[in-house]
Amino acid sequence: MRAAPTILHLDMDAFYASAEQAAKPSLRGKPVVVGGLGPRGVVATASYEARRFGVHSAMPMAQARRLAPNAAYLVPRFTLYRTVSDQVMELLGRLSPLVEPLSLDEAFVDLEAGGTADDTASAMEIGEQLREAIEAVTGLSGSVGLAGSKMLAKIASEEAKPNGILLIEPGTERALLAPMPVRTLPGVGPATADHLRRAGMTTISDLAEAGEAELVRLLGKAHGSSLHRMASGYDDRPVVAERDAKSVSVEDTFDTDLHDRVRVRTEVERLADRCVHRLRAAGRSGRTVVLKVRRYDFSTLTRSETLRGPTDDPRVVREAAARLLEAVDTTGGVRLLGVGVTGLADFTQEDLFAQAAGERLAAELPEAVEPGAHPVADEAGPQDGEPAQETAEQLAARRWPAGHDVRHDTYGHGWVQGSGVGRVTVRFEEPESEPGRVRTFRIDDPELQPADPLPLVRNPVDYSSWPASLPKSRSGALSPGTESRP
């Protein structure tokens, strides 16, 4: 365990929902829920206003609507979230070469490795500076935890939420951990927690007092030993920079089971195109194409095909995914489809499988389509277009997802509040404007078009030279559990 609390954990506060509130002035201070809006959708993120009603991530969207019927329900805008995430990660990269992203909105940083902090005072100061920089650049807030290990830094950031900072002083770890539930520790899920509860252990202090031998007896040597060390405040896992992705994949869950075989194949081809777009965006290629099919009875089948060499050709991936689909029985219906590419490489080689009669695809792939967004138009004939069984209202929801950006020739930039019955309702406002007016249009209004998200901060502060040097104010040790909250 480190002597100095120089491991930093950043966790953005209610990231997707906070980004939507920052982009939409009329939603600030109001409950916002982001996720899949169909009958089988789940909550991705809920704003703190929505959490007061009991809404939380991974909850079925239908349950969230019952708990908070008046909340704003929006489809995710991953283009915006990735842009903001890149801004945050760029700031973290200025603090240290050792930055370990866990997701779009969460990362560990080894401050000592970057020379930006080496004791309690300097770590606290750089943590405060980071929070200020994130708000100035993105308009959003993040919570920061500082400790001598990754486990404790993550616990500290969770305790600091929302919009706070907490530092755990060396020597205070056991006292802090003791009353916390066992689920607080990494690797303790519902099943392990239930097993420990039956053995009379519900808090971390129970684990520490039980001893390593008892935990090994209950959980096995590797898990038991690791859990006992963590319960005692020890975690020697290093911050690992540039963790290499092992695969790229996309998947969609459908509101109603798909029964038409042509529709299933069309969806597989669209997923293949989205997967390749992400592959190319990452500058990668892959050798193995994977198809995932979850059927009506929740049984899940996975099929894969390994190519002779790595590729990032959409036609190759589409054809491989289609071949894999031919070997899957979809009788009874399909509720989820996914396409992925594994065996990643940083180069491609000439296509050895789909030597089309003529040229390779000349055009670049269209923009990536996130779940719920308007589908990519296929190059094939009309049989690959929108399925006939979709109603006009379903088509409107796919064309105009709730929360997504639009631009009107007369009224300017806005976002979709809802659509249906041949109409789309738009609120016209921008991140730095006053709450805007609402107008309704026909879904085929020629003056209304989908648009790209606007920056949350129009003129962000320039942090290109930050941090200029090691923080200077190092005098005066902070008290154990030093924290700062708004």
PDB file of N, CA and C in Angstrom, residues 46-128:
ATOM      1  N   ALA A  46     -29.601   8.048 -14.961  1.00  0.00           N
ATOM      2  CA  ALA A  46     -30.673   8.916 -14.477  1.00  0.00           C
ATOM      3  C   ALA A  46     -30.050  10.111 -13.772  1.00  0.00           C
ATOM      4  N   SER A  47     -30.611  11.285 -13.982  1.00  0.00           N
ATOM      5  CA  SER A  47     -30.119  12.474 -13.292  1.00  0.00           C
ATOM      6  C   SER A  47     -30.409  12.343 -11.799  1.00  0.00           C
ATOM      7  N   TYR A  48     -29.740  13.161 -11.003  1.00  0.00           N
ATOM      8  CA  TYR A  48     -29.950  13.095  -9.561  1.00  0.00           C
ATOM      9  C   TYR A  48     -31.387  13.463  -9.200  1.00  0.00           C
ATOM     10  N   GLU A  49     -32.020  14.311 -10.006  1.00  0.00           N
ATOM     11  CA  GLU A  49     -33.422  14.645  -9.762  1.00  0.00           C
ATOM     12  C   GLU A  49     -34.316  13.424  -9.966  1.00  0.00           C
ATOM     13  N   ALA A  50     -33.966  12.584 -10.960  1.00  0.00           N
ATOM     14  CA  ALA A  50     -34.750  11.367 -11.207  1.00  0.00           C
ATOM     15  C   ALA A  50     -34.461  10.299 -10.163  1.00  0.00           C
ATOM     16  N   ARG A  51     -33.237  10.281  -9.647  1.00  0.00           N
ATOM     17  CA  ARG A  51     -32.879   9.277  -8.641  1.00  0.00           C
ATOM     18  C   ARG A  51     -33.674   9.449  -7.356  1.00  0.00           C
ATOM     19  N   ARG A  52     -34.155  10.655  -7.097  1.00  0.00           N
ATOM     20  CA  ARG A  52     -34.970  10.877  -5.896  1.00  0.00           C
ATOM     21  C   ARG A  52     -36.284  10.100  -5.953  1.00  0.00           C
ATOM     22  N   PHE A  53     -36.700   9.727  -7.163  1.00  0.00           N
ATOM     23  CA  PHE A  53     -37.913   8.926  -7.329  1.00  0.00           C
ATOM     24  C   PHE A  53     -37.615   7.432  -7.320  1.00  0.00           C
ATOM     25  N   GLY A  54     -36.335   7.063  -7.155  1.00  0.00           N
ATOM     26  CA  GLY A  54     -35.967   5.653  -7.132  1.00  0.00           C
ATOM     27  C   GLY A  54     -35.471   5.112  -8.451  1.00  0.00           C
ATOM     28  N   VAL A  55     -35.321   5.953  -9.460  1.00  0.00           N
ATOM     29  CA  VAL A  55     -34.828   5.509 -10.770  1.00  0.00           C
ATOM     30  C   VAL A  55     -33.315   5.339 -10.705  1.00  0.00           C
ATOM     31  N   HIS A  56     -32.812   4.262 -11.277  1.00  0.00           N
ATOM     32  CA  HIS A  56     -31.361   4.049 -11.291  1.00  0.00           C
ATOM     33  C   HIS A  56     -30.964   3.298 -12.555  1.00  0.00           C
ATOM     34  N   SER A  57     -29.672   3.290 -12.858  1.00  0.00           N
ATOM     35  CA  SER A  57     -29.178   2.635 -14.066  1.00  0.00           C
ATOM     36  C   SER A  57     -29.458   1.146 -14.012  1.00  0.00           C
ATOM     37  N   ALA A  58     -29.638   0.557 -15.202  1.00  0.00           N
ATOM     38  CA  ALA A  58     -29.930  -0.872 -15.402  1.00  0.00           C
ATOM     39  C   ALA A  58     -31.358  -1.244 -15.024  1.00  0.00           C
ATOM     40  N   MET A  59     -32.169  -0.287 -14.585  1.00  0.00           N
ATOM     41  CA  MET A  59     -33.577  -0.541 -14.283  1.00  0.00           C
ATOM     42  C   MET A  59     -34.372  -0.628 -15.585  1.00  0.00           C
ATOM     43  N   PRO A  60     -35.338  -1.530 -15.698  1.00  0.00           N
ATOM     44  CA  PRO A  60     -36.201  -1.539 -16.890  1.00  0.00           C
ATOM     45  C   PRO A  60     -36.869  -0.174 -17.075  1.00  0.00           C
ATOM     46  N   MET A  61     -36.895   0.294 -18.307  1.00  0.00           N
ATOM     47  CA  MET A  61     -37.446   1.625 -18.567  1.00  0.00           C
ATOM     48  C   MET A  61     -38.922   1.709 -18.185  1.00  0.00           C
ATOM     49  N   ALA A  62     -39.649   0.606 -18.347  1.00  0.00           N
ATOM     50  CA  ALA A  62     -41.069   0.623 -17.973  1.00  0.00           C
ATOM     51  C   ALA A  62     -41.236   0.898 -16.481  1.00  0.00           C
ATOM     52  N   GLN A  63     -40.355   0.337 -15.667  1.00  0.00           N
ATOM     53  CA  GLN A  63     -40.414   0.582 -14.225  1.00  0.00           C
ATOM     54  C   GLN A  63     -40.055   2.028 -13.910  1.00  0.00           C
ATOM     55  N   ALA A  64     -39.054   2.565 -14.631  1.00  0.00           N
ATOM     56  CA  ALA A  64     -38.665   3.962 -14.421  1.00  0.00           C
ATOM     57  C   ALA A  64     -39.831   4.895 -14.730  1.00  0.00           C
ATOM     58  N   ARG A  65     -40.571   4.604 -15.777  1.00  0.00           N
ATOM     59  CA  ARG A  65     -41.707   5.457 -16.142  1.00  0.00           C
ATOM     60  C   ARG A  65     -42.796   5.427 -15.073  1.00  0.00           C
ATOM     61  N   ARG A  66     -42.950   4.288 -14.427  1.00  0.00           N
ATOM     62  CA  ARG A  66     -43.938   4.209 -13.357  1.00  0.00           C
ATOM     63  C   ARG A  66     -43.500   5.033 -12.140  1.00  0.00           C
ATOM     64  N   LEU A  67     -42.192   5.000 -11.851  1.00  0.00           N
ATOM     65  CA  LEU A  67     -41.675   5.734 -10.700  1.00  0.00           C
ATOM     66  C   LEU A  67     -41.617   7.235 -10.943  1.00  0.00           C
ATOM     67  N   ALA A  68     -41.257   7.624 -12.170  1.00  0.00           N
ATOM     68  CA  ALA A  68     -41.107   9.054 -12.482  1.00  0.00           C
ATOM     69  C   ALA A  68     -41.802   9.355 -13.807  1.00  0.00           C
ATOM     70  N   PRO A  69     -43.136   9.379 -13.792  1.00  0.00           N
ATOM     71  CA  PRO A  69     -43.879   9.554 -15.051  1.00  0.00           C
ATOM     72  C   PRO A  69     -43.664  10.907 -15.717  1.00  0.00           C
ATOM     73  N   ASN A  70     -43.242  11.903 -14.959  1.00  0.00           N
ATOM     74  CA  ASN A  70     -43.086  13.244 -15.523  1.00  0.00           C
ATOM     75  C   ASN A  70     -41.651  13.576 -15.908  1.00  0.00           C
ATOM     76  N   ALA A  71     -40.749  12.609 -15.825  1.00  0.00           N
ATOM     77  CA  ALA A  71     -39.352  12.849 -16.215  1.00  0.00           C
ATOM     78  C   ALA A  71     -39.239  12.952 -17.735  1.00  0.00           C
ATOM     79  N   ALA A  72     -38.146  13.538 -18.194  1.00  0.00           N
ATOM     80  CA  ALA A  72     -37.839  13.561 -19.626  1.00  0.00           C
ATOM     81  C   ALA A  72     -37.097  12.280 -19.969  1.00  0.00           C
ATOM     82  N   TYR A  73     -37.593  11.538 -20.952  1.00  0.00           N
ATOM     83  CA  TYR A  73     -36.994  10.264 -21.354  1.00  0.00           C
ATOM     84  C   TYR A  73     -36.354  10.439 -22.727  1.00  0.00           C
ATOM     85  N   LEU A  74     -35.028  10.216 -22.787  1.00  0.00           N
ATOM     86  CA  LEU A  74     -34.252  10.540 -23.983  1.00  0.00           C
ATOM     87  C   LEU A  74     -33.446   9.333 -24.462  1.00  0.00           C
ATOM     88  N   VAL A  75     -33.257   9.258 -25.772  1.00  0.00           N
ATOM     89  CA  VAL A  75     -32.400   8.248 -26.389  1.00  0.00           C
ATOM     90  C   VAL A  75     -30.948   8.727 -26.305  1.00  0.00           C
ATOM     91  N   PRO A  76     -29.989   7.859 -25.975  1.00  0.00           N
ATOM     92  CA  PRO A  76     -28.587   8.299 -25.847  1.00  0.00           C
ATOM     93  C   PRO A  76     -28.047   8.949 -27.119  1.00  0.00           C
ATOM     94  N   ARG A  77     -27.170   9.938 -26.932  1.00  0.00           N
ATOM     95  CA  ARG A  77     -26.446  10.583 -28.046  1.00  0.00           C
ATOM     96  C   ARG A  77     -24.959  10.298 -27.852  1.00  0.00           C
ATOM     97  N   PHE A  78     -24.501   9.147 -28.310  1.00  0.00           N
ATOM     98  CA  PHE A  78     -23.129   8.734 -28.036  1.00  0.00           C
ATOM     99  C   PHE A  78     -22.092   9.607 -28.728  1.00  0.00           C
ATOM    100  N   THR A  79     -22.465  10.240 -29.818  1.00  0.00           N
ATOM    101  CA  THR A  79     -21.523  11.164 -30.466  1.00  0.00           C
ATOM    102  C   THR A  79     -21.134  12.279 -29.507  1.00  0.00           C
ATOM    103  N   LEU A  80     -22.112  12.839 -28.815  1.00  0.00           N
ATOM    104  CA  LEU A  80     -21.836  13.895 -27.832  1.00  0.00           C
ATOM    105  C   LEU A  80     -21.029  13.348 -26.666  1.00  0.00           C
ATOM    106  N   TYR A  81     -21.430  12.199 -26.131  1.00  0.00           N
ATOM    107  CA  TYR A  81     -20.759  11.670 -24.943  1.00  0.00           C
ATOM    108  C   TYR A  81     -19.298  11.351 -25.235  1.00  0.00           C
ATOM    109  N   ARG A  82     -19.017  10.819 -26.423  1.00  0.00           N
ATOM    110  CA  ARG A  82     -17.621  10.507 -26.768  1.00  0.00           C
ATOM    111  C   ARG A  82     -16.794  11.782 -26.904  1.00  0.00           C
ATOM    112  N   THR A  83     -17.404  12.828 -27.469  1.00  0.00           N
ATOM    113  CA  THR A  83     -16.683  14.094 -27.611  1.00  0.00           C
ATOM    114  C   THR A  83     -16.304  14.660 -26.246  1.00  0.00           C
ATOM    115  N   VAL A  84     -17.258  14.656 -25.317  1.00  0.00           N
ATOM    116  CA  VAL A  84     -16.980  15.162 -23.975  1.00  0.00           C
ATOM    117  C   VAL A  84     -15.964  14.263 -23.269  1.00  0.00           C
ATOM    118  N   SER A  85     -16.108  12.954 -23.438  1.00  0.00           N
ATOM    119  CA  SER A  85     -15.157  12.018 -22.829  1.00  0.00           C
ATOM    120  C   SER A  85     -13.740  12.278 -23.318  1.00  0.00           C
ATOM    121  N   ASP A  86     -13.589  12.543 -24.615  1.00  0.00           N
ATOM    122  CA  ASP A  86     -12.254  12.835 -25.156  1.00  0.00           C
ATOM    123  C   ASP A  86     -11.668  14.075 -24.504  1.00  0.00           C
ATOM    124  N   GLN A  87     -12.501  15.081 -24.267  1.00  0.00           N
ATOM    125  CA  GLN A  87     -12.019  16.305 -23.606  1.00  0.00           C
ATOM    126  C   GLN A  87     -11.538  16.000 -22.187  1.00  0.00           C
ATOM    127  N   VAL A  88     -12.302  15.183 -21.467  1.00  0.00           N
ATOM    128  CA  VAL A  88     -11.933  14.845 -20.090  1.00  0.00           C
ATOM    129  C   VAL A  88     -10.654  14.014 -20.063  1.00  0.00           C
ATOM    130  N   MET A  89     -10.566  13.018 -20.947  1.00  0.00           N
ATOM    131  CA  MET A  89      -9.387  12.157 -20.963  1.00  0.00           C
ATOM    132  C   MET A  89      -8.132  12.928 -21.373  1.00  0.00           C
ATOM    133  N   GLU A  90      -8.303  13.949 -22.207  1.00  0.00           N
ATOM    134  CA  GLU A  90      -7.155  14.774 -22.587  1.00  0.00           C
ATOM    135  C   GLU A  90      -6.628  15.531 -21.377  1.00  0.00           C
ATOM    136  N   LEU A  91      -7.516  16.018 -20.528  1.00  0.00           N
ATOM    137  CA  LEU A  91      -7.091  16.692 -19.293  1.00  0.00           C
ATOM    138  C   LEU A  91      -6.371  15.713 -18.363  1.00  0.00           C
ATOM    139  N   LEU A  92      -6.906  14.501 -18.233  1.00  0.00           N
ATOM    140  CA  LEU A  92      -6.262  13.510 -17.376  1.00  0.00           C
ATOM    141  C   LEU A  92      -4.877  13.158 -17.903  1.00  0.00           C
ATOM    142  N   GLY A  93      -4.748  13.089 -19.226  1.00  0.00           N
ATOM    143  CA  GLY A  93      -3.459  12.764 -19.820  1.00  0.00           C
ATOM    144  C   GLY A  93      -2.397  13.813 -19.546  1.00  0.00           C
ATOM    145  N   ARG A  94      -2.819  15.022 -19.193  1.00  0.00           N
ATOM    146  CA  ARG A  94      -1.858  16.078 -18.844  1.00  0.00           C
ATOM    147  C   ARG A  94      -1.316  15.902 -17.436  1.00  0.00           C
ATOM    148  N   LEU A  95      -1.981  15.079 -16.652  1.00  0.00           N
ATOM    149  CA  LEU A  95      -1.536  14.864 -15.278  1.00  0.00           C
ATOM    150  C   LEU A  95      -0.538  13.723 -15.151  1.00  0.00           C
ATOM    151  N   SER A  96      -0.618  12.757 -16.058  1.00  0.00           N
ATOM    152  CA  SER A  96       0.232  11.572 -15.917  1.00  0.00           C
ATOM    153  C   SER A  96       0.200  10.745 -17.194  1.00  0.00           C
ATOM    154  N   PRO A  97       1.299  10.025 -17.495  1.00  0.00           N
ATOM    155  CA  PRO A  97       1.260   9.083 -18.614  1.00  0.00           C
ATOM    156  C   PRO A  97       0.479   7.822 -18.257  1.00  0.00           C
ATOM    157  N   LEU A  98       0.202   7.608 -16.972  1.00  0.00           N
ATOM    158  CA  LEU A  98      -0.535   6.427 -16.533  1.00  0.00           C
ATOM    159  C   LEU A  98      -1.987   6.800 -16.241  1.00  0.00           C
ATOM    160  N   VAL A  99      -2.817   6.709 -17.274  1.00  0.00           N
ATOM    161  CA  VAL A  99      -4.249   6.939 -17.168  1.00  0.00           C
ATOM    162  C   VAL A  99      -4.950   5.662 -17.621  1.00  0.00           C
ATOM    163  N   GLU A 100      -5.819   5.142 -16.777  1.00  0.00           N
ATOM    164  CA  GLU A 100      -6.527   3.897 -17.085  1.00  0.00           C
ATOM    165  C   GLU A 100      -8.029   4.173 -17.191  1.00  0.00           C
ATOM    166  N   PRO A 101      -8.533   4.390 -18.418  1.00  0.00           N
ATOM    167  CA  PRO A 101      -9.972   4.612 -18.581  1.00  0.00           C
ATOM    168  C   PRO A 101     -10.737   3.326 -18.289  1.00  0.00           C
ATOM    169  N   LEU A 102     -11.836   3.456 -17.570  1.00  0.00           N
ATOM    170  CA  LEU A 102     -12.719   2.320 -17.310  1.00  0.00           C
ATOM    171  C   LEU A 102     -13.965   2.370 -18.175  1.00  0.00           C
ATOM    172  N   SER A 103     -14.345   3.564 -18.590  1.00  0.00           N
ATOM    173  CA  SER A 103     -15.508   3.778 -19.448  1.00  0.00           C
ATOM    174  C   SER A 103     -15.405   5.198 -19.983  1.00  0.00           C
ATOM    175  N   LEU A 104     -16.452   5.673 -20.650  1.00  0.00           N
ATOM    176  CA  LEU A 104     -16.423   7.034 -21.172  1.00  0.00           C
ATOM    177  C   LEU A 104     -16.293   8.078 -20.075  1.00  0.00           C
ATOM    178  N   ASP A 105     -16.774   7.754 -18.880  1.00  0.00           N
ATOM    179  CA  ASP A 105     -16.869   8.781 -17.834  1.00  0.00           C
ATOM    180  C   ASP A 105     -16.090   8.453 -16.573  1.00  0.00           C
ATOM    181  N   GLU A 106     -15.152   7.528 -16.645  1.00  0.00           N
ATOM    182  CA  GLU A 106     -14.487   7.071 -15.421  1.00  0.00           C
ATOM    183  C   GLU A 106     -13.059   6.645 -15.735  1.00  0.00           C
ATOM    184  N   ALA A 107     -12.109   7.000 -14.860  1.00  0.00           N
ATOM    185  CA  ALA A 107     -10.713   6.629 -15.099  1.00  0.00           C
ATOM    186  C   ALA A 107      -9.898   6.748 -13.817  1.00  0.00           C
ATOM    187  N   PHE A 108      -8.802   5.958 -13.768  1.00  0.00           N
ATOM    188  CA  PHE A 108      -7.787   6.076 -12.720  1.00  0.00           C
ATOM    189  C   PHE A 108      -6.599   6.847 -13.278  1.00  0.00           C
ATOM    190  N   VAL A 109      -5.908   7.596 -12.414  1.00  0.00           N
ATOM    191  CA  VAL A 109      -4.698   8.326 -12.794  1.00  0.00           C
ATOM    192  C   VAL A 109      -3.652   8.126 -11.701  1.00  0.00           C
ATOM    193  N   ASP A 110      -2.418   7.792 -12.096  1.00  0.00           N
ATOM    194  CA  ASP A 110      -1.302   7.710 -11.157  1.00  0.00           C
ATOM    195  C   ASP A 110      -0.583   9.057 -11.170  1.00  0.00           C
ATOM    196  N   LEU A 111      -0.894   9.903 -10.195  1.00  0.00           N
ATOM    197  CA  LEU A 111      -0.339  11.258 -10.163  1.00  0.00           C
ATOM    198  C   LEU A 111       1.156  11.265  -9.896  1.00  0.00           C
ATOM    199  N   GLU A 112       1.640  10.331  -9.077  1.00  0.00           N
ATOM    200  CA  GLU A 112       3.062  10.294  -8.765  1.00  0.00           C
ATOM    201  C   GLU A 112       3.878   9.977 -10.002  1.00  0.00           C
ATOM    202  N   ALA A 113       3.363   9.086 -10.862  1.00  0.00           N
ATOM    203  CA  ALA A 113       4.079   8.743 -12.090  1.00  0.00           C
ATOM    204  C   ALA A 113       4.194   9.938 -13.024  1.00  0.00           C
ATOM    205  N   GLY A 114       3.235  10.872 -12.923  1.00  0.00           N
ATOM    206  CA  GLY A 114       3.282  12.059 -13.767  1.00  0.00           C
ATOM    207  C   GLY A 114       4.023  13.218 -13.143  1.00  0.00           C
ATOM    208  N   GLY A 115       4.482  13.059 -11.914  1.00  0.00           N
ATOM    209  CA  GLY A 115       5.203  14.131 -11.247  1.00  0.00           C
ATOM    210  C   GLY A 115       4.322  15.300 -10.859  1.00  0.00           C
ATOM    211  N   THR A 116       2.991  15.091 -10.814  1.00  0.00           N
ATOM    212  CA  THR A 116       2.085  16.192 -10.483  1.00  0.00           C
ATOM    213  C   THR A 116       1.660  16.183  -9.020  1.00  0.00           C
ATOM    214  N   ALA A 117       1.949  15.109  -8.294  1.00  0.00           N
ATOM    215  CA  ALA A 117       1.640  15.063  -6.860  1.00  0.00           C
ATOM    216  C   ALA A 117       2.470  13.962  -6.226  1.00  0.00           C
ATOM    217  N   ASP A 118       2.952  14.227  -5.020  1.00  0.00           N
ATOM    218  CA  ASP A 118       3.716  13.197  -4.316  1.00  0.00           C
ATOM    219  C   ASP A 118       3.424  13.167  -2.824  1.00  0.00           C
ATOM    220  N   ASP A 119       2.430  13.938  -2.388  1.00  0.00           N
ATOM    221  CA  ASP A 119       2.032  13.892  -0.985  1.00  0.00           C
ATOM    222  C   ASP A 119       0.572  14.318  -0.875  1.00  0.00           C
ATOM    223  N   THR A 120       0.067  14.353   0.352  1.00  0.00           N
ATOM    224  CA  THR A 120      -1.344  14.645   0.588  1.00  0.00           C
ATOM    225  C   THR A 120      -1.759  16.012   0.049  1.00  0.00           C
ATOM    226  N   ALA A 121      -0.987  17.044   0.377  1.00  0.00           N
ATOM    227  CA  ALA A 121      -1.362  18.405  -0.007  1.00  0.00           C
ATOM    228  C   ALA A 121      -1.353  18.596  -1.518  1.00  0.00           C
ATOM    229  N   SER A 122      -0.305  18.103  -2.180  1.00  0.00           N
ATOM    230  CA  SER A 122      -0.225  18.293  -3.633  1.00  0.00           C
ATOM    231  C   SER A 122      -1.293  17.471  -4.350  1.00  0.00           C
ATOM    232  N   ALA A 123      -1.596  16.277  -3.840  1.00  0.00           N
ATOM    233  CA  ALA A 123      -2.645  15.464  -4.453  1.00  0.00           C
ATOM    234  C   ALA A 123      -3.995  16.156  -4.340  1.00  0.00           C
ATOM    235  N   MET A 124      -4.275  16.723  -3.177  1.00  0.00           N
ATOM    236  CA  MET A 124      -5.549  17.414  -2.975  1.00  0.00           C
ATOM    237  C   MET A 124      -5.655  18.635  -3.875  1.00  0.00           C
ATOM    238  N   GLU A 125      -4.559  19.347  -4.010  1.00  0.00           N
ATOM    239  CA  GLU A 125      -4.595  20.555  -4.839  1.00  0.00           C
ATOM    240  C   GLU A 125      -4.804  20.218  -6.306  1.00  0.00           C
ATOM    241  N   ILE A 126      -4.134  19.182  -6.792  1.00  0.00           N
ATOM    242  CA  ILE A 126      -4.290  18.834  -8.198  1.00  0.00           C
ATOM    243  C   ILE A 126      -5.684  18.269  -8.453  1.00  0.00           C
ATOM    244  N   GLY A 127      -6.257  17.578  -7.459  1.00  0.00           N
ATOM    245  CA  GLY A 127      -7.623  17.094  -7.605  1.00  0.00           C
ATOM    246  C   GLY A 127      -8.616  18.234  -7.735  1.00  0.00           C
ATOM    247  N   GLU A 128      -8.438  19.283  -6.930  1.00  0.00           N
ATOM    248  CA  GLU A 128      -9.310  20.452  -7.024  1.00  0.00           C
ATOM    249  C   GLU A 128      -9.145  21.151  -8.374  1.00  0.00           C
TER     250      GLU A 128
END
